[in-house]
């Protein structure tokens, strides 16, 4: 049986993952409007991933006799200054999620809740990978620079990264 405090903390994480899903969906829509099809595909896939992260906690709470609650999602922004700023925001949000996961692990350990601690290890690894991915994208964007046709090359790069992520997901499945 999971504690009330741990259930509450996991429900907060559900809210954070749900917000990430909607934020990335909003970003996908912005990219689409700007003609950045590769970036739009990438953000759609990220949005779907975040929904899966959210549902994973629903399933876990149900398994340990907790009560998962559908979150009230704050309105995500609809406009972004540039594709560079958009990816900076993604990175910032992922860092926020990592900090939250670390707090959850600390709480689980404090409560001697080894089951939740083990469950959360998947998120610890996922966050390390997500942050590394976003840093590599920001590095690429910096390398391409802001010269003529830079948006075209950024979009091409993100399209390639998205294809690699999809292939990796399929290999895991
Ligand atoms: Fe599920 Fe990328 O945080």
Short mmCIF file of C-alpha atoms and ligand atoms in Angstrom, two decimals:
data_model
loop_
_atom_site.label_atom_id
_atom_site.label_comp_id
_atom_site.label_asym_id
_atom_site.label_seq_id
_atom_site.Cartn_x
_atom_site.Cartn_y
_atom_site.Cartn_z
CA UNK A 1 0.00 0.00 0.00
CA UNK A 2 1.40 3.35 -1.02
CA UNK A 3 1.39 6.34 1.38
CA UNK A 4 -0.87 9.36 0.89
CA UNK A 5 2.16 11.63 0.61
CA UNK A 6 3.72 9.47 -2.12
CA UNK A 7 0.38 9.22 -3.95
CA UNK A 8 0.03 13.00 -3.85
CA UNK A 9 3.58 13.50 -5.12
CA UNK A 10 3.03 11.02 -7.98
CA UNK A 11 -0.21 12.78 -8.90
CA UNK A 12 1.77 16.04 -9.14
CA UNK A 13 4.17 14.25 -11.51
CA UNK A 14 1.17 13.13 -13.60
CA UNK A 15 0.30 16.81 -13.93
CA UNK A 16 3.86 17.73 -14.99
CA UNK A 17 4.02 14.97 -17.62
CA UNK A 18 0.55 15.94 -18.87
CA UNK A 19 1.64 19.56 -19.19
CA UNK A 20 4.77 18.47 -21.09
CA UNK A 21 2.58 16.51 -23.50
CA UNK A 22 0.37 19.55 -24.20
CA UNK A 23 3.34 21.96 -24.33
CA UNK A 24 5.05 19.79 -26.95
CA UNK A 25 1.79 19.43 -28.87
CA UNK A 26 1.51 23.22 -28.93
CA UNK A 27 5.12 23.41 -30.12
CA UNK A 28 4.37 20.86 -32.87
CA UNK A 29 1.52 23.05 -34.05
CA UNK A 30 3.75 26.17 -34.07
CA UNK A 31 6.48 24.31 -36.02
CA UNK A 32 3.86 23.14 -38.49
CA UNK A 33 2.64 26.71 -39.03
CA UNK A 34 6.23 27.88 -39.59
CA UNK A 35 6.74 25.21 -42.27
CA UNK A 36 9.20 23.27 -40.09
CA UNK A 37 7.81 19.81 -40.84
CA UNK A 38 10.73 17.83 -39.39
CA UNK A 39 10.50 19.76 -36.11
CA UNK A 40 6.70 19.31 -36.05
CA UNK A 41 7.07 15.53 -36.41
CA UNK A 42 9.70 15.51 -33.68
CA UNK A 43 7.49 17.47 -31.27
CA UNK A 44 4.44 15.30 -32.03
CA UNK A 45 6.46 12.20 -31.13
CA UNK A 46 7.77 13.89 -27.95
CA UNK A 47 4.20 14.86 -27.02
CA UNK A 48 3.06 11.26 -27.41
CA UNK A 49 6.01 10.07 -25.30
CA UNK A 50 5.03 12.44 -22.48
CA UNK A 51 1.49 11.09 -22.54
CA UNK A 52 2.96 7.61 -22.13
CA UNK A 53 5.06 8.85 -19.19
CA UNK A 54 1.87 10.16 -17.62
CA UNK A 55 -0.07 6.93 -18.19
CA UNK A 56 2.76 4.83 -16.77
CA UNK A 57 2.19 6.56 -13.41
CA UNK A 58 -1.57 5.92 -13.68
CA UNK A 59 -0.87 2.21 -14.16
CA UNK A 60 1.62 2.14 -11.30
CA UNK A 61 -0.73 3.86 -8.86
CA UNK A 62 -3.48 1.44 -9.78
CA UNK A 63 -1.13 -1.50 -9.17
CA UNK A 64 -0.19 -0.29 -5.67
CA UNK A 65 -3.76 0.57 -4.64
CA UNK A 66 -3.29 4.32 -5.03
CA UNK A 67 -5.64 6.71 -6.78
CA UNK A 68 -4.41 8.39 -9.97
CA UNK A 69 -6.13 11.70 -10.72
CA UNK A 70 -6.57 13.32 -14.10
CA UNK A 71 -4.76 16.65 -13.85
CA UNK A 72 -5.90 20.21 -14.52
CA UNK A 73 -3.44 21.23 -17.22
CA UNK A 74 -2.40 24.91 -17.33
CA UNK A 75 -2.63 26.55 -20.76
CA UNK A 76 0.60 26.01 -22.71
CA UNK A 77 2.05 28.94 -24.69
CA UNK A 78 1.09 29.07 -28.38
CA UNK A 79 3.78 31.39 -29.68
CA UNK A 80 7.56 31.01 -29.64
CA UNK A 81 10.19 33.57 -30.62
CA UNK A 82 12.23 31.19 -32.79
CA UNK A 83 13.06 27.51 -33.19
CA UNK A 84 16.19 28.15 -31.06
CA UNK A 85 14.06 29.57 -28.23
CA UNK A 86 11.56 26.74 -28.57
CA UNK A 87 14.22 24.07 -28.03
CA UNK A 88 15.71 26.08 -25.14
CA UNK A 89 12.27 25.94 -23.53
CA UNK A 90 12.04 22.19 -24.09
CA UNK A 91 15.43 21.74 -22.41
CA UNK A 92 14.37 23.95 -19.50
CA UNK A 93 11.17 21.94 -19.04
CA UNK A 94 13.07 18.65 -19.11
CA UNK A 95 15.42 19.97 -16.41
CA UNK A 96 12.38 20.84 -14.31
CA UNK A 97 11.00 17.30 -14.78
CA UNK A 98 14.38 15.81 -13.79
CA UNK A 99 14.42 17.88 -10.58
CA UNK A 100 10.90 16.68 -9.79
CA UNK A 101 11.81 13.01 -10.40
CA UNK A 102 14.83 13.42 -8.11
CA UNK A 103 12.55 14.76 -5.37
CA UNK A 104 10.20 11.80 -5.84
CA UNK A 105 13.10 9.36 -5.50
CA UNK A 106 14.21 11.16 -2.33
CA UNK A 107 10.69 10.88 -0.87
CA UNK A 108 10.42 7.19 -1.80
CA UNK A 109 13.76 6.50 -0.13
CA UNK A 110 12.80 8.49 2.95
CA UNK A 111 9.61 6.40 3.25
CA UNK A 112 11.46 3.11 2.65
CA UNK A 113 9.14 2.67 -0.33
CA UNK A 114 11.45 0.49 -2.41
CA UNK A 115 8.76 -0.41 -4.91
CA UNK A 116 8.23 3.23 -5.89
CA UNK A 117 11.96 3.88 -5.81
CA UNK A 118 12.55 1.04 -8.31
CA UNK A 119 9.61 2.21 -10.45
CA UNK A 120 11.12 5.71 -10.58
CA UNK A 121 14.50 4.45 -11.81
CA UNK A 122 12.98 4.16 -15.30
CA UNK A 123 12.25 7.92 -15.17
CA UNK A 124 15.75 8.70 -13.88
CA UNK A 125 17.24 7.01 -16.95
CA UNK A 126 14.67 8.54 -19.29
CA UNK A 127 15.42 12.05 -18.02
CA UNK A 128 19.17 11.58 -18.49
CA UNK A 129 18.52 10.52 -22.10
CA UNK A 130 16.02 13.34 -22.74
CA UNK A 131 18.35 16.03 -21.40
CA UNK A 132 21.26 14.66 -23.44
CA UNK A 133 19.07 14.63 -26.58
CA UNK A 134 17.95 18.23 -26.08
CA UNK A 135 21.52 19.39 -25.41
CA UNK A 136 22.68 17.71 -28.63
CA UNK A 137 19.88 19.45 -30.56
CA UNK A 138 20.82 22.84 -29.08
CA UNK A 139 24.48 22.19 -30.01
CA UNK A 140 23.47 21.35 -33.59
CA UNK A 141 21.32 24.48 -33.86
CA UNK A 142 24.28 26.55 -32.62
CA UNK A 143 26.61 24.93 -35.17
CA UNK A 144 24.23 25.62 -38.05
CA UNK A 145 24.02 29.26 -36.98
CA UNK A 146 21.61 31.86 -38.27
CA UNK A 147 22.80 32.28 -41.86
CA UNK A 148 20.59 32.01 -44.95
CA UNK A 149 18.74 28.70 -45.17
CA UNK A 150 19.65 27.88 -41.56
CA UNK A 151 16.01 27.01 -40.79
CA UNK A 152 16.01 24.56 -43.69
CA UNK A 153 19.12 22.81 -42.34
CA UNK A 154 17.87 22.83 -38.73
CA UNK A 155 14.62 21.21 -39.87
CA UNK A 156 16.53 18.59 -41.86
CA UNK A 157 18.69 17.75 -38.83
CA UNK A 158 15.69 17.42 -36.51
CA UNK A 159 13.95 15.22 -39.08
CA UNK A 160 17.00 12.91 -39.05
CA UNK A 161 17.08 12.87 -35.24
CA UNK A 162 13.36 12.05 -35.17
CA UNK A 163 13.86 9.15 -37.59
CA UNK A 164 16.68 7.81 -35.40
CA UNK A 165 14.51 8.08 -32.27
CA UNK A 166 11.65 6.25 -34.02
CA UNK A 167 14.01 3.50 -35.17
CA UNK A 168 15.37 3.13 -31.62
CA UNK A 169 11.81 2.93 -30.22
CA UNK A 170 10.88 0.25 -32.75
CA UNK A 171 14.02 -1.75 -31.93
CA UNK A 172 13.07 -1.64 -28.23
CA UNK A 173 9.46 -2.73 -28.85
FE1 LIG B 1 8.43 12.87 -19.20
FE2 LIG B 1 10.32 14.42 -20.76
O1 LIG B 1 9.48 14.31 -19.13
#
